[in-house]
């Protein structure tokens, strides 16, 4: 049976030294209240249809990244059956120049700088990009074993391979798309070649054969 994303928040352990960062699909006001009561920080994106009251607009000083457009204290209603309680949170509006769009973040971190709140979410997005890269290049649709240990080993192997290819791509002077690099290594997995030299100049053998053929025609 499928469960809504926000139900997984119930399994998270509260810890004063932890900040949870998640997408707006996990929005759950009762969980936010639970985190706040246990002094556990969180950062998420506010829903487009969120209902709240603006309590205070905070000043944005010169030290803050100029992508921060607004920094506000808001109040939301938390419904628990027939009971309704009030919860104060912080809303930060940030303009991302790369994606050319605004993001609205919701958090209970009142002491942290507004631009650092946006940076926390951006770090989370880098993890999403890693997952996307893994799914595109190393589809884990089939597992060699059905127990937890076998599945973990296969996932760790994928992570190690992804890291090794990322290091190779970074060291190469020649520009390669990551997906093309993965495809090439899959094709030549059982061939004995100097990988770095070949990737720097994959046309070298073809050029040698071409020169030989030209020399033969000359003589």
mmCIF file of C-alpha atoms in Angstrom:
data_model
loop_
_atom_site.group_PDB
_atom_site.id
_atom_site.type_symbol
_atom_site.label_atom_id
_atom_site.label_comp_id
_atom_site.label_asym_id
_atom_site.label_seq_id
_atom_site.Cartn_x
_atom_site.Cartn_y
_atom_site.Cartn_z
ATOM 1 C CA UNK A 1 0.000 0.000 0.000
ATOM 2 C CA UNK A 2 1.385 3.404 -0.989
ATOM 3 C CA UNK A 3 1.830 6.056 1.683
ATOM 4 C CA UNK A 4 1.920 9.808 1.281
ATOM 5 C CA UNK A 5 5.418 11.279 1.488
ATOM 6 C CA UNK A 6 4.775 13.353 4.613
ATOM 7 C CA UNK A 7 4.013 10.197 6.652
ATOM 8 C CA UNK A 8 7.719 9.348 6.583
ATOM 9 C CA UNK A 9 8.379 12.404 8.777
ATOM 10 C CA UNK A 10 6.913 10.435 11.687
ATOM 11 C CA UNK A 11 9.903 8.067 11.548
ATOM 12 C CA UNK A 12 12.523 10.816 11.838
ATOM 13 C CA UNK A 13 14.278 11.131 15.170
ATOM 14 C CA UNK A 14 14.365 14.553 16.787
ATOM 15 C CA UNK A 15 17.829 15.817 17.662
ATOM 16 C CA UNK A 16 18.949 19.327 18.600
ATOM 17 C CA UNK A 17 22.094 18.870 16.461
ATOM 18 C CA UNK A 18 20.160 17.858 13.328
ATOM 19 C CA UNK A 19 18.582 19.938 10.559
ATOM 20 C CA UNK A 20 16.200 18.110 8.238
ATOM 21 C CA UNK A 21 15.911 19.450 4.678
ATOM 22 C CA UNK A 22 13.105 18.122 2.482
ATOM 23 C CA UNK A 23 10.877 19.016 -0.466
ATOM 24 C CA UNK A 24 7.401 20.540 -0.136
ATOM 25 C CA UNK A 25 5.856 17.128 -0.825
ATOM 26 C CA UNK A 26 6.664 16.368 2.827
ATOM 27 C CA UNK A 27 4.770 19.376 4.227
ATOM 28 C CA UNK A 28 3.103 18.404 7.493
ATOM 29 C CA UNK A 29 2.311 21.143 10.013
ATOM 30 C CA UNK A 30 1.957 18.677 12.891
ATOM 31 C CA UNK A 31 5.449 17.345 12.145
ATOM 32 C CA UNK A 32 6.765 20.934 12.009
ATOM 33 C CA UNK A 33 5.282 21.587 15.443
ATOM 34 C CA UNK A 34 6.804 18.343 16.718
ATOM 35 C CA UNK A 35 10.250 19.339 15.392
ATOM 36 C CA UNK A 36 9.959 22.804 16.928
ATOM 37 C CA UNK A 37 8.890 21.479 20.339
ATOM 38 C CA UNK A 38 11.918 19.143 20.342
ATOM 39 C CA UNK A 39 14.330 21.879 19.137
ATOM 40 C CA UNK A 40 15.017 20.088 15.854
ATOM 41 C CA UNK A 41 15.576 22.309 12.821
ATOM 42 C CA UNK A 42 14.043 21.868 9.382
ATOM 43 C CA UNK A 43 14.046 23.629 6.012
ATOM 44 C CA UNK A 44 11.490 22.977 3.291
ATOM 45 C CA UNK A 45 9.633 24.802 0.519
ATOM 46 C CA UNK A 46 6.282 26.295 1.372
ATOM 47 C CA UNK A 47 3.240 25.060 -0.573
ATOM 48 C CA UNK A 48 1.739 27.395 -3.158
ATOM 49 C CA UNK A 49 -1.675 27.284 -1.460
ATOM 50 C CA UNK A 50 -0.341 27.587 2.113
ATOM 51 C CA UNK A 51 -2.503 29.607 4.505
ATOM 52 C CA UNK A 52 -0.660 31.784 7.024
ATOM 53 C CA UNK A 53 -0.595 35.191 8.727
ATOM 54 C CA UNK A 54 2.446 37.483 8.407
ATOM 55 C CA UNK A 55 3.526 38.580 11.883
ATOM 56 C CA UNK A 56 6.719 40.499 11.203
ATOM 57 C CA UNK A 57 9.030 41.392 8.311
ATOM 58 C CA UNK A 58 12.689 41.116 9.276
ATOM 59 C CA UNK A 59 15.401 43.468 8.067
ATOM 60 C CA UNK A 60 17.871 42.194 5.472
ATOM 61 C CA UNK A 61 21.278 43.646 6.317
ATOM 62 C CA UNK A 62 24.108 44.271 3.850
ATOM 63 C CA UNK A 63 25.998 41.109 4.816
ATOM 64 C CA UNK A 64 23.169 38.902 3.537
ATOM 65 C CA UNK A 65 23.386 37.573 -0.030
ATOM 66 C CA UNK A 66 21.383 39.907 -2.270
ATOM 67 C CA UNK A 67 19.372 36.966 -3.603
ATOM 68 C CA UNK A 68 17.294 37.161 -0.417
ATOM 69 C CA UNK A 69 14.148 39.146 -1.274
ATOM 70 C CA UNK A 70 12.109 38.717 1.908
ATOM 71 C CA UNK A 71 12.583 37.411 5.435
ATOM 72 C CA UNK A 72 9.365 37.111 7.440
ATOM 73 C CA UNK A 73 7.951 35.636 10.629
ATOM 74 C CA UNK A 74 4.621 33.962 9.922
ATOM 75 C CA UNK A 75 2.011 32.065 11.895
ATOM 76 C CA UNK A 76 0.236 28.916 10.752
ATOM 77 C CA UNK A 77 -2.596 26.847 12.200
ATOM 78 C CA UNK A 78 -1.864 23.271 13.236
ATOM 79 C CA UNK A 79 -4.971 21.088 13.292
ATOM 80 C CA UNK A 80 -5.022 18.034 15.566
ATOM 81 C CA UNK A 81 -8.511 16.624 15.425
ATOM 82 C CA UNK A 82 -10.834 19.291 16.832
ATOM 83 C CA UNK A 83 -7.960 21.197 18.412
ATOM 84 C CA UNK A 84 -6.197 24.032 16.597
ATOM 85 C CA UNK A 85 -2.892 25.484 17.808
ATOM 86 C CA UNK A 86 -0.730 28.317 16.475
ATOM 87 C CA UNK A 87 2.852 27.813 15.324
ATOM 88 C CA UNK A 88 5.296 30.565 14.438
ATOM 89 C CA UNK A 89 7.729 29.839 11.604
ATOM 90 C CA UNK A 90 10.018 31.751 9.301
ATOM 91 C CA UNK A 91 9.509 32.293 5.566
ATOM 92 C CA UNK A 92 12.466 33.243 3.358
ATOM 93 C CA UNK A 93 12.005 34.300 -0.279
ATOM 94 C CA UNK A 94 15.132 33.771 -2.381
ATOM 95 C CA UNK A 95 15.822 34.511 -6.057
ATOM 96 C CA UNK A 96 18.022 31.919 -7.772
ATOM 97 C CA UNK A 97 19.923 33.574 -10.625
ATOM 98 C CA UNK A 98 20.940 30.237 -12.157
ATOM 99 C CA UNK A 99 17.382 28.924 -12.508
ATOM 100 C CA UNK A 100 15.959 32.468 -12.828
ATOM 101 C CA UNK A 101 13.105 31.846 -10.407
ATOM 102 C CA UNK A 102 12.011 32.573 -6.871
ATOM 103 C CA UNK A 103 11.930 29.995 -4.082
ATOM 104 C CA UNK A 104 9.968 30.349 -0.840
ATOM 105 C CA UNK A 105 11.427 28.436 2.096
ATOM 106 C CA UNK A 106 9.765 27.541 5.376
ATOM 107 C CA UNK A 107 11.857 26.888 8.485
ATOM 108 C CA UNK A 108 11.983 27.051 12.281
ATOM 109 C CA UNK A 109 15.604 28.274 12.273
ATOM 110 C CA UNK A 110 15.115 31.811 13.547
ATOM 111 C CA UNK A 111 18.771 32.516 14.384
ATOM 112 C CA UNK A 112 20.330 31.378 11.095
ATOM 113 C CA UNK A 113 21.086 33.861 8.316
ATOM 114 C CA UNK A 114 18.464 33.916 5.562
ATOM 115 C CA UNK A 115 20.965 33.216 2.765
ATOM 116 C CA UNK A 116 22.325 30.181 4.638
ATOM 117 C CA UNK A 117 18.807 28.753 4.804
ATOM 118 C CA UNK A 118 18.620 28.985 1.015
ATOM 119 C CA UNK A 119 22.106 27.447 0.776
ATOM 120 C CA UNK A 120 20.994 24.461 2.884
ATOM 121 C CA UNK A 121 18.218 23.707 0.432
ATOM 122 C CA UNK A 122 20.607 24.113 -2.500
ATOM 123 C CA UNK A 123 22.911 21.485 -0.964
ATOM 124 C CA UNK A 124 19.923 19.139 -0.754
ATOM 125 C CA UNK A 125 19.317 19.731 -4.474
ATOM 126 C CA UNK A 126 22.869 18.587 -5.237
ATOM 127 C CA UNK A 127 21.969 15.253 -3.622
ATOM 128 C CA UNK A 128 18.887 15.076 -5.862
ATOM 129 C CA UNK A 129 21.122 15.600 -8.902
ATOM 130 C CA UNK A 130 23.343 12.732 -7.739
ATOM 131 C CA UNK A 131 20.314 10.428 -7.456
ATOM 132 C CA UNK A 132 19.209 11.506 -10.936
ATOM 133 C CA UNK A 133 22.674 10.749 -12.332
ATOM 134 C CA UNK A 134 22.661 7.302 -10.709
ATOM 135 C CA UNK A 135 19.196 6.447 -12.039
ATOM 136 C CA UNK A 136 20.068 7.570 -15.575
ATOM 137 C CA UNK A 137 23.406 5.788 -15.870
ATOM 138 C CA UNK A 138 23.189 2.843 -13.468
ATOM 139 C CA UNK A 139 19.557 1.696 -13.430
ATOM 140 C CA UNK A 140 19.086 -0.369 -10.283
ATOM 141 C CA UNK A 141 15.999 -2.149 -11.581
ATOM 142 C CA UNK A 142 17.297 -5.651 -10.996
ATOM 143 C CA UNK A 143 19.187 -6.934 -7.966
ATOM 144 C CA UNK A 144 21.422 -10.000 -7.900
ATOM 145 C CA UNK A 145 20.126 -10.952 -4.450
ATOM 146 C CA UNK A 146 16.921 -10.385 -2.538
ATOM 147 C CA UNK A 147 18.291 -9.918 0.992
ATOM 148 C CA UNK A 148 19.243 -6.584 2.561
ATOM 149 C CA UNK A 149 23.002 -7.227 2.498
ATOM 150 C CA UNK A 150 23.031 -8.150 -1.211
ATOM 151 C CA UNK A 151 21.049 -5.048 -2.142
ATOM 152 C CA UNK A 152 23.332 -2.804 -0.078
ATOM 153 C CA UNK A 153 26.463 -4.296 -1.721
ATOM 154 C CA UNK A 154 25.052 -3.633 -5.199
ATOM 155 C CA UNK A 155 24.152 -0.038 -4.301
ATOM 156 C CA UNK A 156 27.609 0.563 -2.770
ATOM 157 C CA UNK A 157 29.236 -0.808 -5.939
ATOM 158 C CA UNK A 158 27.227 1.659 -8.045
ATOM 159 C CA UNK A 159 28.262 4.550 -5.782
ATOM 160 C CA UNK A 160 31.943 3.524 -6.011
ATOM 161 C CA UNK A 161 31.806 3.254 -9.816
ATOM 162 C CA UNK A 162 30.039 6.616 -10.064
ATOM 163 C CA UNK A 163 32.730 8.211 -7.895
ATOM 164 C CA UNK A 164 35.591 6.672 -9.896
ATOM 165 C CA UNK A 165 34.123 7.864 -13.203
ATOM 166 C CA UNK A 166 33.556 11.331 -11.739
ATOM 167 C CA UNK A 167 37.252 11.465 -10.763
ATOM 168 C CA UNK A 168 38.310 10.274 -14.235
ATOM 169 C CA UNK A 169 36.077 12.891 -15.909
ATOM 170 C CA UNK A 170 37.582 15.627 -13.759
ATOM 171 C CA UNK A 171 41.172 14.560 -14.554
ATOM 172 C CA UNK A 172 40.620 14.372 -18.306
ATOM 173 C CA UNK A 173 41.630 17.375 -20.412
ATOM 174 C CA UNK A 174 39.266 16.272 -23.151
ATOM 175 C CA UNK A 175 35.613 17.109 -22.533
ATOM 176 C CA UNK A 176 33.317 14.090 -22.096
ATOM 177 C CA UNK A 177 29.637 13.943 -21.213
ATOM 178 C CA UNK A 178 29.264 11.762 -18.126
ATOM 179 C CA UNK A 179 26.686 9.511 -19.825
ATOM 180 C CA UNK A 180 29.013 8.972 -22.827
ATOM 181 C CA UNK A 181 31.867 8.136 -20.479
ATOM 182 C CA UNK A 182 29.735 5.525 -18.714
ATOM 183 C CA UNK A 183 28.583 4.029 -22.032
ATOM 184 C CA UNK A 184 32.157 3.796 -23.311
ATOM 185 C CA UNK A 185 33.336 1.995 -20.171
ATOM 186 C CA UNK A 186 30.429 -0.446 -20.400
ATOM 187 C CA UNK A 187 31.343 -1.328 -24.005
ATOM 188 C CA UNK A 188 35.061 -1.790 -23.233
ATOM 189 C CA UNK A 189 34.658 -3.359 -19.810
ATOM 190 C CA UNK A 190 36.582 -6.514 -20.778
ATOM 191 C CA UNK A 191 39.116 -4.875 -23.093
ATOM 192 C CA UNK A 192 42.676 -4.293 -21.888
ATOM 193 C CA UNK A 193 43.403 -0.643 -22.691
ATOM 194 C CA UNK A 194 44.977 2.355 -21.006
ATOM 195 C CA UNK A 195 41.730 4.108 -20.188
ATOM 196 C CA UNK A 196 43.100 7.602 -19.554
ATOM 197 C CA UNK A 197 45.243 7.668 -22.704
ATOM 198 C CA UNK A 198 42.444 6.314 -24.852
ATOM 199 C CA UNK A 199 39.886 8.800 -23.511
ATOM 200 C CA UNK A 200 42.268 11.705 -24.130
ATOM 201 C CA UNK A 201 42.707 10.679 -27.763
ATOM 202 C CA UNK A 202 40.237 7.966 -28.871
ATOM 203 C CA UNK A 203 40.948 8.707 -32.571
ATOM 204 C CA UNK A 204 44.678 7.895 -32.262
ATOM 205 C CA UNK A 205 44.467 4.299 -33.564
ATOM 206 C CA UNK A 206 42.237 5.403 -36.422
ATOM 207 C CA UNK A 207 44.745 8.160 -37.345
ATOM 208 C CA UNK A 208 47.622 5.619 -37.358
ATOM 209 C CA UNK A 209 45.705 3.286 -39.658
ATOM 210 C CA UNK A 210 44.795 6.202 -41.911
ATOM 211 C CA UNK A 211 48.454 7.301 -42.178
ATOM 212 C CA UNK A 212 49.496 3.734 -42.996
ATOM 213 C CA UNK A 213 46.940 3.517 -45.776
ATOM 214 C CA UNK A 214 48.100 6.876 -47.196
ATOM 215 C CA UNK A 215 51.742 5.700 -47.160
ATOM 216 C CA UNK A 216 50.784 2.487 -48.962
ATOM 217 C CA UNK A 217 49.043 4.420 -51.722
ATOM 218 C CA UNK A 218 52.060 6.679 -52.160
ATOM 219 C CA UNK A 219 54.425 3.746 -52.670
#
